[in-house]
């Protein structure tokens, strides 16, 4: 493989992880006898997308291991509910190498990139922007600190076990759950890849159920490129350590430390950003079905001054203190959390609460309320959603949300002159989604009407949005649909999604679509041979941004985007070999922002290897 010197230390770190993986358990601690009779155990995970068998082997047995009490189930994920869930197997079997690429698989969601790896990027849906896109990592809000939306280049997939996305008309909520040992023996996952444009992937994860009396997870990640003609370097890298200390079978303490460093060679962007997060959480099963957690965390963000490679200066920091709880009894559930902020985070407090039920033969319903405190002003939002059970193949679904959200990092507002009730901070928005689904004999078709009203449209607040402006809001009506159609040849199917709006808006093209031919097959009686394949297209019409053209009062427009792609992955026992192709037709004018060209063509190939001691 063509590996740059910058990657050499990462290779050494992967080697250290592999060596640690093969150290006998007796050298790091004996697994207690109670591990086989613990009150909280994990045997298998619910698979929402893709196959269960990615991490299986012919001689594997269901293992039982002590884990922390799990939070109650929430609204069941589905296209109808506007909820998507990727568990461990689904993430590993997908083509995604970053969180942004995983989110791009979700219907109605666009990823806006500032260029290649290492440049700022975010995900949007329904034209949402500042204050409307939120990430929660193990229950703590991952606050952007310096932008109006999360910069996804500062988050890696290393050490992430699950990703849950709730796509609402008034907000996009992304929940990340960290990896913890789920087997009574150590496990290592190694991913190594290389390809065009000097692209290299190095990722390693180690989960050990008994290290110094606790459970340890270590993860590292590096994805780098040198760009066309090796003239535009960029990289995403990160490291994470999680240590869980069980106190009996009902709970314990969890310590988390994460650090990420996106870098790029663009002259008009910050060359290096270092983000660090740590938190301490205490989780306990308070009653049967009731799990509570208290947490404290801190985040910091530093930028390279570009005067020297090691000259960091602190820019932002934030602290978070809060509690959360989930309760599940029969078909009912409730979940809530409350958080207090300090430091560079402009909000003082926030809370959200959900209650719902899943009557499997009738309907699944959920109601929610959220609130934020900005100095002396409070804003709130509410929501409701329902999905009926199928009757003669038909089911119906709907959602409604209404509320106000705030963001300090939008155009024209500086921390020094922000007033308590400055109307520029807050945006009010409401929206609805009503539709129906038909499912029969493997055929699945959904269609929905969309509507939202916003009093104003705010920019993203990312550094790549130079000259961004806030716009007057209005009403938008649209339509979206999804189809999954099995083909006569076993294992093949066609899947497609699309959105059409009566009128375009900024960050909201009039049409956007995704479609693919997919294949999945299991072979051998032992099921030790598995194949995934996918080939398709992601596209959208030309799109308006919330920036003004130079010497003009007109909004900036970027050209239509179209990317044909393909991905093949073959599993032999626990060794996975993959190849993926980006922008296969070589379209030369794929832009999300002016002057931020996307890679014209790239092939990446490598392995994903699951090792159990």
CSV table of C-alpha atoms in Angstrom, one decimal, residues 269-273 302-315:
chain,number,residue,atom,x,y,z
A,269,UNK,CA,-9.2,27.7,6.1
A,270,UNK,CA,-7.8,27.0,9.5
A,271,UNK,CA,-5.1,24.4,8.9
A,272,UNK,CA,-5.6,22.3,12.0
A,273,UNK,CA,-8.4,22.2,14.6
A,302,UNK,CA,-8.0,24.9,19.7
A,303,UNK,CA,-6.9,26.1,16.3
A,304,UNK,CA,-3.5,26.2,14.6
A,305,UNK,CA,-2.4,29.8,14.3
A,306,UNK,CA,-0.4,28.8,11.2
A,307,UNK,CA,2.7,30.6,12.6
A,308,UNK,CA,4.1,27.2,13.5
A,309,UNK,CA,2.9,23.6,13.3
A,310,UNK,CA,2.9,23.3,17.1
A,311,UNK,CA,1.5,26.7,18.0
A,312,UNK,CA,-2.0,26.1,19.4
A,313,UNK,CA,-4.0,28.7,21.0
A,314,UNK,CA,-7.2,28.1,23.0
A,315,UNK,CA,-10.3,29.4,21.3
